[in-house]
Structures are given as structure tokens and as C-alpha cells.
PDB file of C-alpha atoms in Angstrom:
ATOM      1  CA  UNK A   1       0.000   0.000   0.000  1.00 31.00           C
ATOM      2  CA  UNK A   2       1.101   3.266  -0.839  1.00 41.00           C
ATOM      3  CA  UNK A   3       1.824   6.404   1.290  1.00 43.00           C
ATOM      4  CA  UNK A   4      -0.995   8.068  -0.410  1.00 43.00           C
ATOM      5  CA  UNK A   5      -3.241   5.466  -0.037  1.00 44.00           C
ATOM      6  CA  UNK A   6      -2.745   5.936   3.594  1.00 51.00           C
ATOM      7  CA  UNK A   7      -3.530   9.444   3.596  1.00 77.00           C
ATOM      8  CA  UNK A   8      -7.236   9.562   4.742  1.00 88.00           C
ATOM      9  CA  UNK A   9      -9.148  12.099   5.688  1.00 91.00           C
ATOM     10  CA  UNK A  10      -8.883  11.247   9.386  1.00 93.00           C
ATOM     11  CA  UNK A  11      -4.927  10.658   8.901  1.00 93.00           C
ATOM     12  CA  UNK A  12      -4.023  14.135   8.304  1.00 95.00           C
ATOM     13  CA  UNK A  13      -6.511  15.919  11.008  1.00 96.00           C
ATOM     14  CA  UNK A  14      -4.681  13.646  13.215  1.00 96.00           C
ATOM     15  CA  UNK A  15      -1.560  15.499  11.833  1.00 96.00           C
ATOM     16  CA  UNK A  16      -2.510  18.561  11.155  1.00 98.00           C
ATOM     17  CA  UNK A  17      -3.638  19.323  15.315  1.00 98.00           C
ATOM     18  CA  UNK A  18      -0.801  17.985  16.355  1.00 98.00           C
ATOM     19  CA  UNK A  19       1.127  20.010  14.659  1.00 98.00           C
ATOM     20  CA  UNK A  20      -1.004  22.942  15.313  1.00 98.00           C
ATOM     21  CA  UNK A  21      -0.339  21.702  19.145  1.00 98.00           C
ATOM     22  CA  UNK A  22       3.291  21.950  18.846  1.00 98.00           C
ATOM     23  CA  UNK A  23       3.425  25.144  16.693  1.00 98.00           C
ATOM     24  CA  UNK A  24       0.219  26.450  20.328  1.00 98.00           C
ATOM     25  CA  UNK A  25       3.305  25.184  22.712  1.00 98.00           C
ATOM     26  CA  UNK A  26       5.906  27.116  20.673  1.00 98.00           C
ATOM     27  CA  UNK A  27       4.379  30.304  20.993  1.00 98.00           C
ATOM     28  CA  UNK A  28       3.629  29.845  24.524  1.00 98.00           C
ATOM     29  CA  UNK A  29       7.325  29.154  25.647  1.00 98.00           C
ATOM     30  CA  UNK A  30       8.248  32.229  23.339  1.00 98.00           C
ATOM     31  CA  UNK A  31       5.737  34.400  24.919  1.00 98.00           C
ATOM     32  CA  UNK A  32       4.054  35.000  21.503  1.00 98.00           C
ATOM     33  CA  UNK A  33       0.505  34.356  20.032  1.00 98.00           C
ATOM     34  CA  UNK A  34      -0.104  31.315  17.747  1.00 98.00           C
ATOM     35  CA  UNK A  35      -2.255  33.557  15.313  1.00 97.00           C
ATOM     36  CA  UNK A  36       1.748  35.298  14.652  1.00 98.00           C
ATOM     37  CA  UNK A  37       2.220  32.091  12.962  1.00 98.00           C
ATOM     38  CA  UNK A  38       1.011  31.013   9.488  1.00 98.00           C
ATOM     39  CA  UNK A  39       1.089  27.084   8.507  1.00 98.00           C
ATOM     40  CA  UNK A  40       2.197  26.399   5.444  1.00 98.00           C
ATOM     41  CA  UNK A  41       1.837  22.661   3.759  1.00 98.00           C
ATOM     42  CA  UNK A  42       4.738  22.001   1.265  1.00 98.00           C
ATOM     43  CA  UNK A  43       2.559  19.377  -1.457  1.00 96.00           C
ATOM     44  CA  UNK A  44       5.600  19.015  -3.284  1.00 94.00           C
ATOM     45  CA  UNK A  45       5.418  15.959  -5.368  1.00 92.00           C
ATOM     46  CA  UNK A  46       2.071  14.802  -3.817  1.00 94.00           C
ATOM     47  CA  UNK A  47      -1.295  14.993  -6.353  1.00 94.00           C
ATOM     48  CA  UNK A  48      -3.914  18.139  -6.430  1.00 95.00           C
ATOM     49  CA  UNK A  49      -6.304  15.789  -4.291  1.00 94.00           C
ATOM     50  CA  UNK A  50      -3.641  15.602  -1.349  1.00 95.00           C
ATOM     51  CA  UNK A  51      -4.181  19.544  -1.946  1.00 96.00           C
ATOM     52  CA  UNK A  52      -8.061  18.800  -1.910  1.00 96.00           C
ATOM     53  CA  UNK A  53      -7.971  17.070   1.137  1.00 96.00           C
ATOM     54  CA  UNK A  54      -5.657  18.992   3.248  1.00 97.00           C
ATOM     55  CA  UNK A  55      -7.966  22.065   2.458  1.00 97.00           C
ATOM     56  CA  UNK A  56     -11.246  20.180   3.598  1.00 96.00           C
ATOM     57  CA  UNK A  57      -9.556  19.883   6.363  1.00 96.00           C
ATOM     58  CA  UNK A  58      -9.201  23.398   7.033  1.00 97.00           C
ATOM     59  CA  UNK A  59      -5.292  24.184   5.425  1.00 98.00           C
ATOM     60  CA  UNK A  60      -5.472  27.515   4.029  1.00 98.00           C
ATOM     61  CA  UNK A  61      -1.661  27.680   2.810  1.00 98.00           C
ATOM     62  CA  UNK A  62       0.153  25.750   0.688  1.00 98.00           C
ATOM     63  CA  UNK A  63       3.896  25.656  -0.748  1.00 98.00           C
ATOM     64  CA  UNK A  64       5.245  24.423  -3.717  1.00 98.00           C
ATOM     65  CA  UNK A  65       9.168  24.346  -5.061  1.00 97.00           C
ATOM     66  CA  UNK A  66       8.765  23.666  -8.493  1.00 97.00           C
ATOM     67  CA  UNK A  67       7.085  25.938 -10.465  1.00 98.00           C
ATOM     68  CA  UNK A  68       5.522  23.057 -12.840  1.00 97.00           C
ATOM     69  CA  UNK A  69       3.558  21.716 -10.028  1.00 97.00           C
ATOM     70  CA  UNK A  70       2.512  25.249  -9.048  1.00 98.00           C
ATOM     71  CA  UNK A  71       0.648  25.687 -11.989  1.00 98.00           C
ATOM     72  CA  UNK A  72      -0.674  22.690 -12.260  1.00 98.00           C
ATOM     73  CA  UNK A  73      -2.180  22.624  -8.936  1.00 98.00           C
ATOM     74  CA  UNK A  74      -3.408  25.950  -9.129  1.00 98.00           C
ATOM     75  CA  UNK A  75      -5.453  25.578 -12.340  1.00 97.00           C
ATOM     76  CA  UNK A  76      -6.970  23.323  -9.930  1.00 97.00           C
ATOM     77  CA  UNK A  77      -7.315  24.666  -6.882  1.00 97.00           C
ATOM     78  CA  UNK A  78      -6.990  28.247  -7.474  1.00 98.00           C
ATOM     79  CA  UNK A  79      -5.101  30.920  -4.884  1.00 98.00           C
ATOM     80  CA  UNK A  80      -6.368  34.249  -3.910  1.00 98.00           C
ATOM     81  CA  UNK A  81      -4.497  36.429  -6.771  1.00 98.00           C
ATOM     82  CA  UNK A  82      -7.259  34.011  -9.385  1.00 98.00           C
ATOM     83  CA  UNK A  83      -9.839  34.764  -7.493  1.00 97.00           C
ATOM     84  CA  UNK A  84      -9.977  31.220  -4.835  1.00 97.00           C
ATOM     85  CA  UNK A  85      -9.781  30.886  -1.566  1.00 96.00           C
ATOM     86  CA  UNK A  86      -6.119  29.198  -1.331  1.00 97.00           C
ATOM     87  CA  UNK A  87      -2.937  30.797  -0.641  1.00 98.00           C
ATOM     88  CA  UNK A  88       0.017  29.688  -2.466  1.00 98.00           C
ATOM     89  CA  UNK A  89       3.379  30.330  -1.779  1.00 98.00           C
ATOM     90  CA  UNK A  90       6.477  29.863  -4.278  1.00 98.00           C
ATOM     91  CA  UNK A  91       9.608  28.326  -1.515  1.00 98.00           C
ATOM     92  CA  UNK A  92      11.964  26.881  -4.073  1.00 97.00           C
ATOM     93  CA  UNK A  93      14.380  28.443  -5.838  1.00 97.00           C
ATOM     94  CA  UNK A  94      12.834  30.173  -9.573  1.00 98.00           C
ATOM     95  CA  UNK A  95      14.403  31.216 -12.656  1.00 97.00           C
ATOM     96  CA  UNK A  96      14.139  34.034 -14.826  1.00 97.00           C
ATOM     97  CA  UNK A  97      12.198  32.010 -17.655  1.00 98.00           C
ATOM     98  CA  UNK A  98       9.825  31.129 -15.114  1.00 98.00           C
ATOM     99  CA  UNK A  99       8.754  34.422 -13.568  1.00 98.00           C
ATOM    100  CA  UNK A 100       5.969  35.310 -15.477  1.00 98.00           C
ATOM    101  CA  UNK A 101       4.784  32.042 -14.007  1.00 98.00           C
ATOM    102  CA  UNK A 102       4.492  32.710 -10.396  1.00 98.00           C
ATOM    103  CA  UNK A 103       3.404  36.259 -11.499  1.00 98.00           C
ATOM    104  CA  UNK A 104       0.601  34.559 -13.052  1.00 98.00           C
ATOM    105  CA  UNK A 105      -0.116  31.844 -10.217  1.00 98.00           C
ATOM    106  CA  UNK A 106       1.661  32.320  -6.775  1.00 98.00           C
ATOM    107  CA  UNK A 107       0.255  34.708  -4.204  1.00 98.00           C
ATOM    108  CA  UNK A 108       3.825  34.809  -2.447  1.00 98.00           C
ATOM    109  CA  UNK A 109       7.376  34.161  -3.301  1.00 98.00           C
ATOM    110  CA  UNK A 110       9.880  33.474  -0.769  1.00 98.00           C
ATOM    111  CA  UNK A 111      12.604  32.774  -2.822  1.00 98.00           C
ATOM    112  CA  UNK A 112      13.886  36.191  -4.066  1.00 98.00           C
ATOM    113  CA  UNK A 113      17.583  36.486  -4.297  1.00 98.00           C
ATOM    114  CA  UNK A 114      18.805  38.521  -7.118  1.00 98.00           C
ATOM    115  CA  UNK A 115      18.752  41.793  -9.249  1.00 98.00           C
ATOM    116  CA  UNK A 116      18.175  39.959 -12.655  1.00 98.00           C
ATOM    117  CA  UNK A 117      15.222  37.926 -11.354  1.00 98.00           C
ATOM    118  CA  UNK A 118      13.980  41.162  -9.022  1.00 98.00           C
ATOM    119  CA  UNK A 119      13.661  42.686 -12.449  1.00 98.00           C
ATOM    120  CA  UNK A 120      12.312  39.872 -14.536  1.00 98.00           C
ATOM    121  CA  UNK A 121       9.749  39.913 -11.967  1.00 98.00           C
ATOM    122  CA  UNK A 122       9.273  43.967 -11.874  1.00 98.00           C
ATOM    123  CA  UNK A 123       8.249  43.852 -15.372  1.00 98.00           C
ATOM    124  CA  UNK A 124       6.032  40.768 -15.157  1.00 98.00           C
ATOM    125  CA  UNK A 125       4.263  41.999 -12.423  1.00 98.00           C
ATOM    126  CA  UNK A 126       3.922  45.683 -13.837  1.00 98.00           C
ATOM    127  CA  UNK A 127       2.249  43.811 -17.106  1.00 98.00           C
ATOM    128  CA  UNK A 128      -0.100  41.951 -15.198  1.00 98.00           C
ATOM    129  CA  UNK A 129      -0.985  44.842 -12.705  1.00 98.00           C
ATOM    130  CA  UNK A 130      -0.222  43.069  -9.477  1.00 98.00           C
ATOM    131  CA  UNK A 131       2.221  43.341  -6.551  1.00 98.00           C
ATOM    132  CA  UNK A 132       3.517  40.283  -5.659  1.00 98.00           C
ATOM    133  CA  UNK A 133       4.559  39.748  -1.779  1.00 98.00           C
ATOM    134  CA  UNK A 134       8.602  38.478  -1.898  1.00 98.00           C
ATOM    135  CA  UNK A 135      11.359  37.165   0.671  1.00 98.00           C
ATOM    136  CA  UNK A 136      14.125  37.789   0.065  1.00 98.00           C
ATOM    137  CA  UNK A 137      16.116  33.828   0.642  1.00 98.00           C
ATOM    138  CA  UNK A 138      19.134  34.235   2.927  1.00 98.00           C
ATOM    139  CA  UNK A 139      21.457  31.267   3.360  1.00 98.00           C
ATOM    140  CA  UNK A 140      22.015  31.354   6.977  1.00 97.00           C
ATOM    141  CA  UNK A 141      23.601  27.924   6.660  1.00 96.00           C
ATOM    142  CA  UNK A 142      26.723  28.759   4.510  1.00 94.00           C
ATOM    143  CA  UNK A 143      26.352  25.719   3.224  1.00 94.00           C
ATOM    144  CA  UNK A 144      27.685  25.821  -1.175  1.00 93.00           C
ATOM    145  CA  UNK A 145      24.746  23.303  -2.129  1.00 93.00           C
ATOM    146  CA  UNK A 146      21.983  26.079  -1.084  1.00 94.00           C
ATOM    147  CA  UNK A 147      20.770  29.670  -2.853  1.00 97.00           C
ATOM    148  CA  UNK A 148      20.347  32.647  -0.882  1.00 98.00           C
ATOM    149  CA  UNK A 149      22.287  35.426  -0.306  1.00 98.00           C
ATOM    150  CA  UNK A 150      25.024  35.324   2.294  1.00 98.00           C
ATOM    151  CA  UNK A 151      24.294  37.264   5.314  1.00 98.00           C
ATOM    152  CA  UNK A 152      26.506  40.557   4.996  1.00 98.00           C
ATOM    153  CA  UNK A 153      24.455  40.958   1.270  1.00 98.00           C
ATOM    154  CA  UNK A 154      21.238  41.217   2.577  1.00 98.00           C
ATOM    155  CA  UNK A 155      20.938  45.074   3.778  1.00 98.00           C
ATOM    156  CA  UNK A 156      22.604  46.238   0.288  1.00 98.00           C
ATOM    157  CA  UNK A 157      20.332  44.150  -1.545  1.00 98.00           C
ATOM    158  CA  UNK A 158      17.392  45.372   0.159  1.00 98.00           C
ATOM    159  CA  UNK A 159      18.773  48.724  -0.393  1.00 98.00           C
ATOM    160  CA  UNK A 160      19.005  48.149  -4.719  1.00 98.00           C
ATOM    161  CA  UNK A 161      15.293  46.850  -4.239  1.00 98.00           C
ATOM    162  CA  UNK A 162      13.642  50.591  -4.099  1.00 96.00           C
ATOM    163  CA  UNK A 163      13.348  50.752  -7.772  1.00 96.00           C
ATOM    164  CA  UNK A 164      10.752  47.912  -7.932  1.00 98.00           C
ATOM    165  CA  UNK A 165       7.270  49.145  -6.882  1.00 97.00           C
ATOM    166  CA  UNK A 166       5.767  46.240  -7.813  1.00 98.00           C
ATOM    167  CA  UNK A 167       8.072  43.803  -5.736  1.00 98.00           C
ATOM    168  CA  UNK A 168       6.144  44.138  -1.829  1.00 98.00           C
ATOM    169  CA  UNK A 169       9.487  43.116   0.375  1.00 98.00           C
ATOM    170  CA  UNK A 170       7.812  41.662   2.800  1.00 98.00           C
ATOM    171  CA  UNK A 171      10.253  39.290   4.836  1.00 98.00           C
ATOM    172  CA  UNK A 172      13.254  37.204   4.327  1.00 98.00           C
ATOM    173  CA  UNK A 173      13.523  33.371   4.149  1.00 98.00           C
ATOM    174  CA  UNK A 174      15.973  31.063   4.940  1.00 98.00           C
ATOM    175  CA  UNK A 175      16.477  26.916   5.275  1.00 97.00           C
ATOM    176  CA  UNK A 176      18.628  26.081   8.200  1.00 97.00           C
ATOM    177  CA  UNK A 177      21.289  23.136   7.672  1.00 96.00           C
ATOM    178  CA  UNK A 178      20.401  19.689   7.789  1.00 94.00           C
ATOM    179  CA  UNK A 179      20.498  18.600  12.019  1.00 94.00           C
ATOM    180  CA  UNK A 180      19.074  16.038  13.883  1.00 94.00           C
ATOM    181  CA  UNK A 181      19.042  18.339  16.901  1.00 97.00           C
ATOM    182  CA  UNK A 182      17.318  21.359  16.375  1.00 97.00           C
ATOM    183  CA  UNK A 183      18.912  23.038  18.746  1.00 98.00           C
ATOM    184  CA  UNK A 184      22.009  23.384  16.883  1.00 98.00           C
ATOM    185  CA  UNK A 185      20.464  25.228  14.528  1.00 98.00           C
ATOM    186  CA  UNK A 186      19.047  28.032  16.566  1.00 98.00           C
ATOM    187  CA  UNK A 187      21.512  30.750  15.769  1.00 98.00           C
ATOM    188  CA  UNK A 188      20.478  30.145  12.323  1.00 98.00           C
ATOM    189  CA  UNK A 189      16.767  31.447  12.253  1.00 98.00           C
ATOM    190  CA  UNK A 190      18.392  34.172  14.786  1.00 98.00           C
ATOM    191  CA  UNK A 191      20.813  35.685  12.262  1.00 98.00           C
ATOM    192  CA  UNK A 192      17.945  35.776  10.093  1.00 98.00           C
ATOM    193  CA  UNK A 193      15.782  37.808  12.665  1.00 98.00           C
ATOM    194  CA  UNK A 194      18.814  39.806  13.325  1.00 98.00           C
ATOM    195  CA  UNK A 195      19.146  40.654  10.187  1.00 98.00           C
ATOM    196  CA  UNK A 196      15.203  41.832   9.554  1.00 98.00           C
ATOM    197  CA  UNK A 197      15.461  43.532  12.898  1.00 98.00           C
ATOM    198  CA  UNK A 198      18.744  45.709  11.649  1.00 98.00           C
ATOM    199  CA  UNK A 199      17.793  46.858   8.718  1.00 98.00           C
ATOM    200  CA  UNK A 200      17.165  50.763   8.992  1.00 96.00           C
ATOM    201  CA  UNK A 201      13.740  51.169   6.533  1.00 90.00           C
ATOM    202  CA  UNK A 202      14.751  54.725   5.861  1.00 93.00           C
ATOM    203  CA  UNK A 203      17.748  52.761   3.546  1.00 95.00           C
ATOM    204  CA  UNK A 204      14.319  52.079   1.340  1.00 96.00           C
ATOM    205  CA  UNK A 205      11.000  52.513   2.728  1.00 93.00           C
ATOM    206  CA  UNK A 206       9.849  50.139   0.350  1.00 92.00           C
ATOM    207  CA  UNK A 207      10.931  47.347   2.504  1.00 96.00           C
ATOM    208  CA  UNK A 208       8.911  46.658   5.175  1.00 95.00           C
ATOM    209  CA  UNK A 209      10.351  42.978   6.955  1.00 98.00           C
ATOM    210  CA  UNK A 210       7.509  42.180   8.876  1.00 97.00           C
ATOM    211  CA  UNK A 211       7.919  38.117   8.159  1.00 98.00           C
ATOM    212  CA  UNK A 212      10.298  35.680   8.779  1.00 98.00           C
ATOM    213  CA  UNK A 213       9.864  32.020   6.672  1.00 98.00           C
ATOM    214  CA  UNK A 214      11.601  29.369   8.473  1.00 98.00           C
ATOM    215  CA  UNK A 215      11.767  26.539   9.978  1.00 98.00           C
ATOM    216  CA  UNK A 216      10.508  22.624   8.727  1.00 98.00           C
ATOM    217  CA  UNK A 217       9.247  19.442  10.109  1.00 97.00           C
ATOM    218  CA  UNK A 218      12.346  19.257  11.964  1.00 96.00           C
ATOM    219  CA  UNK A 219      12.775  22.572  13.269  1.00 98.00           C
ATOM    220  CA  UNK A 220      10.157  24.470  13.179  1.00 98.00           C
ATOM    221  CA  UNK A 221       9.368  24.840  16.784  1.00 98.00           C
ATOM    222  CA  UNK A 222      12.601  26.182  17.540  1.00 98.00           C
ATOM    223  CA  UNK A 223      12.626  28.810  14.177  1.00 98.00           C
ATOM    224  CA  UNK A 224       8.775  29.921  16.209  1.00 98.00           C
ATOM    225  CA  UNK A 225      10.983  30.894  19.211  1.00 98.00           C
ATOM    226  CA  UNK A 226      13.307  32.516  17.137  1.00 98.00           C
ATOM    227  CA  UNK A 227      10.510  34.899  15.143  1.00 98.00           C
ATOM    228  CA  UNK A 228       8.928  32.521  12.514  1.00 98.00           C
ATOM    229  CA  UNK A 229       5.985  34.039  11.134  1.00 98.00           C
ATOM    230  CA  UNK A 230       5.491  31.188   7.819  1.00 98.00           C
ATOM    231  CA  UNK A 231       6.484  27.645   8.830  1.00 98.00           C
ATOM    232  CA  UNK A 232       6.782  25.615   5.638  1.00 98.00           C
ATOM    233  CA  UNK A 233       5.933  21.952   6.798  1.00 98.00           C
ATOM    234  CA  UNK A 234       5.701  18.497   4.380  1.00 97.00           C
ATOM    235  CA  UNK A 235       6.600  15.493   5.980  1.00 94.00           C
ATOM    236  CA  UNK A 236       5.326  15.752   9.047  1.00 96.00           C
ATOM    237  CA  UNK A 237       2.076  16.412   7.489  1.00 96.00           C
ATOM    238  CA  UNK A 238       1.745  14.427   4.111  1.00 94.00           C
ATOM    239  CA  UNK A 239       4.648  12.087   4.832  1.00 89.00           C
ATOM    240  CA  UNK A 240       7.245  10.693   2.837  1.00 83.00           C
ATOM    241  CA  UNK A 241       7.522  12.770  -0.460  1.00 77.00           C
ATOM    242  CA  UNK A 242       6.388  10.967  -3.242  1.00 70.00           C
ATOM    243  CA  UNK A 243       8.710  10.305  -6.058  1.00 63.00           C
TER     244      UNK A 243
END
């Protein structure tokens, strides 16, 4: 039997409140309130009816990293910026080519981390008479394998954003190394707050960091304590990705 086989309706509530436990507990230990914190289920490789089902159950947010599927899905299931009542958000990384894309079907992109695709984007989004909500992807990590922009680029590269009025810099995003103990990944999502928390708006008031996207199945309650506002969740929801 297959892992989506096993996904039932009464499988995911199951994991869906306990997750929504653990992100309740977060908050509390951090002194923050759990409506600070938006779910968001990553339905990368998994079918539109996964999608279906995780909505019925009352998702609201979803996450894709490949633009493909994005669209896909979405002609589907359709996200605010069509005119439904989903929310997706663009995570992985995008290219150039595909920009008019997520123009066309993502509500959010959290993957923003360059002038060439800042103005691919500019100019898609002007032509289709939307502004799209980006964060900007940091790589906290260091690690060579991973996009984002290393940490000392981030405040000039906010700064070089001001020409784009129809980029709305919303937040930054990051994906903390691979751990088993999420502990050890706690400075991490801090730099990234640190660096949102730094950043002088008057440098461009355009940029207004009022989100912070991190923080997985692994992680996440720790990233909550350090700031999260978007929690980007997919195994401990949907379970092993599908392939």
C-alpha cells in the first residue's frame, strides 16, 4: 500500500492538530501568540487531491518548489491572486524564464535572491498589474549546495530593491542546515531575525520585513521561538515525499 493510499481524511486531522499543538506550545514558551504564525503545507510531489484534502480539512496555505507543479495545482485549486480561496506560496528556488509564471499563479514568493530575477519579476508583475509579496532567501547555513544570499548581502540588496514598486518586500527566508538536533540550529533562524530587525527602513521605505519564513518538520518549533511568522511543513504532514 502506498503512502498516499494511507492518507485519509482522518490521517491528516490527526496530523494537522498535532502540529497545530506543537506550533500552540511554541508560541507559549516564546511568549508570543499562535495567530503570529502562518502554517504552510509544502505538497511538493504529492497529487492536487492531497491539496483537496488537506484544504477540507481546514489548510489555508500551501507551498510548492517547483514551479511546474505550481501551476498545475493551481489551475486546480486556485489561490487568492485568481480569485480562490487558497494561498500559495512559491519556496523553491525560480528562474528568470519562469517568472511570469508565479506572477501569473503564486500569491507569495519566498525565494527572491537577485537583481536579474527582481527585475524579470518587476516587469512581469507591472504587465499583469499586481504586486507580488517576496522574501528575500538568505542562506544562513553557509552551506555551497543552497541559494540565498550570504548574510553581509542582505541590507545592500534590500537597499538596490527601491526601484521595484511592484516587488512588496515583505520578509526574508531562509532553510537552516540539515540537524538532527534542532537546537544546533538556533543561531540560524536568529541571524535571520537579526538581520530583519537591523535593517534601517529609511535605507528604502519600500521594505517593510515584517515576516520571517523558516523553519521545517524538523525545526520548526525552535525557528517559532526565534521569530517565525510562515512555517513551511511536508513530511510531518503528508509524509514521505512521493517520487
Amino acid at each position: 500500500m502506498t503512502e498516499l493510499s494511507l492518507l485519509d481524511a482522518a490521517t491528516f486531522r490527526d496530523r494537522l492538530a498535532r502540529i497545530q499543538e506543537r506550533i500552540v506550545q511554541a508560541c507559549r514558551r516564546a511568549g508570543r501568540s499562535p495567530d503570529e504564525v502562518i502554517l504552510i503545507g509544502v505538497t511538493k510531489t504529492f497529487p492536487v487531491s492531497v491539496v483537496q484534502l488537506a484544504f477540507e480539512a481546514g489548510l489555508r496555505h500551501f507551498g510548492e518548489n517547483r514551479v511546474q507543479e505550481l501551476v498545475a495545482k493551481a489551475a486546480v485549486l486556485p489561490g487568492h491572486i485568481e480569485g480562490g480561496t487558497i494561498t500559495w506560496h512559491m519556496i523553491g528556488h525560480l528562474q528568470r524564464n519562469k517568472a511570469k509564471e508565479v506572477v501569473a499563479h503564486a500569491d507569495w514568493l519566498h525565494s527572491l535572491d537577485n537583481l536579474r530575477l527582481a527585475e524579470t519579476l518587476e516587469q512581469r508583475a507591472a504587465q499583469a498589474e499586481r504586486r507580488l509579496p517576496c522574501l528575500v532567501e538568505v542562506n544562513v547555513s553557509g552551506e555551497s549546495t543552497k541559494f540565498g544570499l550570504p548574510p553581509e548581502a542582505v541590507h545592500d540588496f534590500l537597499d538596490a530593491l527601491a526601484p521595484f514598486e511592484h516587488l512588496e518586500i515583505c520578509g526574508l527566508m531562509t532553510l537552516a542546515a540539515p540537524t538532527d538536533d534542532p537546537e544546533a540550529v538556533r543561531p540560524q533562524f536568529r541571524l535571520l531575525r537579526q538581520l530583519a530587525q537591523t535593517y534601517d527602513a529609511r535605507r528604502n521605505p519600500r521594505v517593510q520585513l515584517r515576516y520571517l519564513s523558516m523553519g521545517m518538520s524538523g525545526d520548526f518549533e525552535v525557528a517559532i521561538e526565534e521569530g517565525a511568522t510562515h512555517v513551511r511543513i511536508g513530511s510531518a504532514l503528508f509524509g514521505p515525499r512521493l517520487v
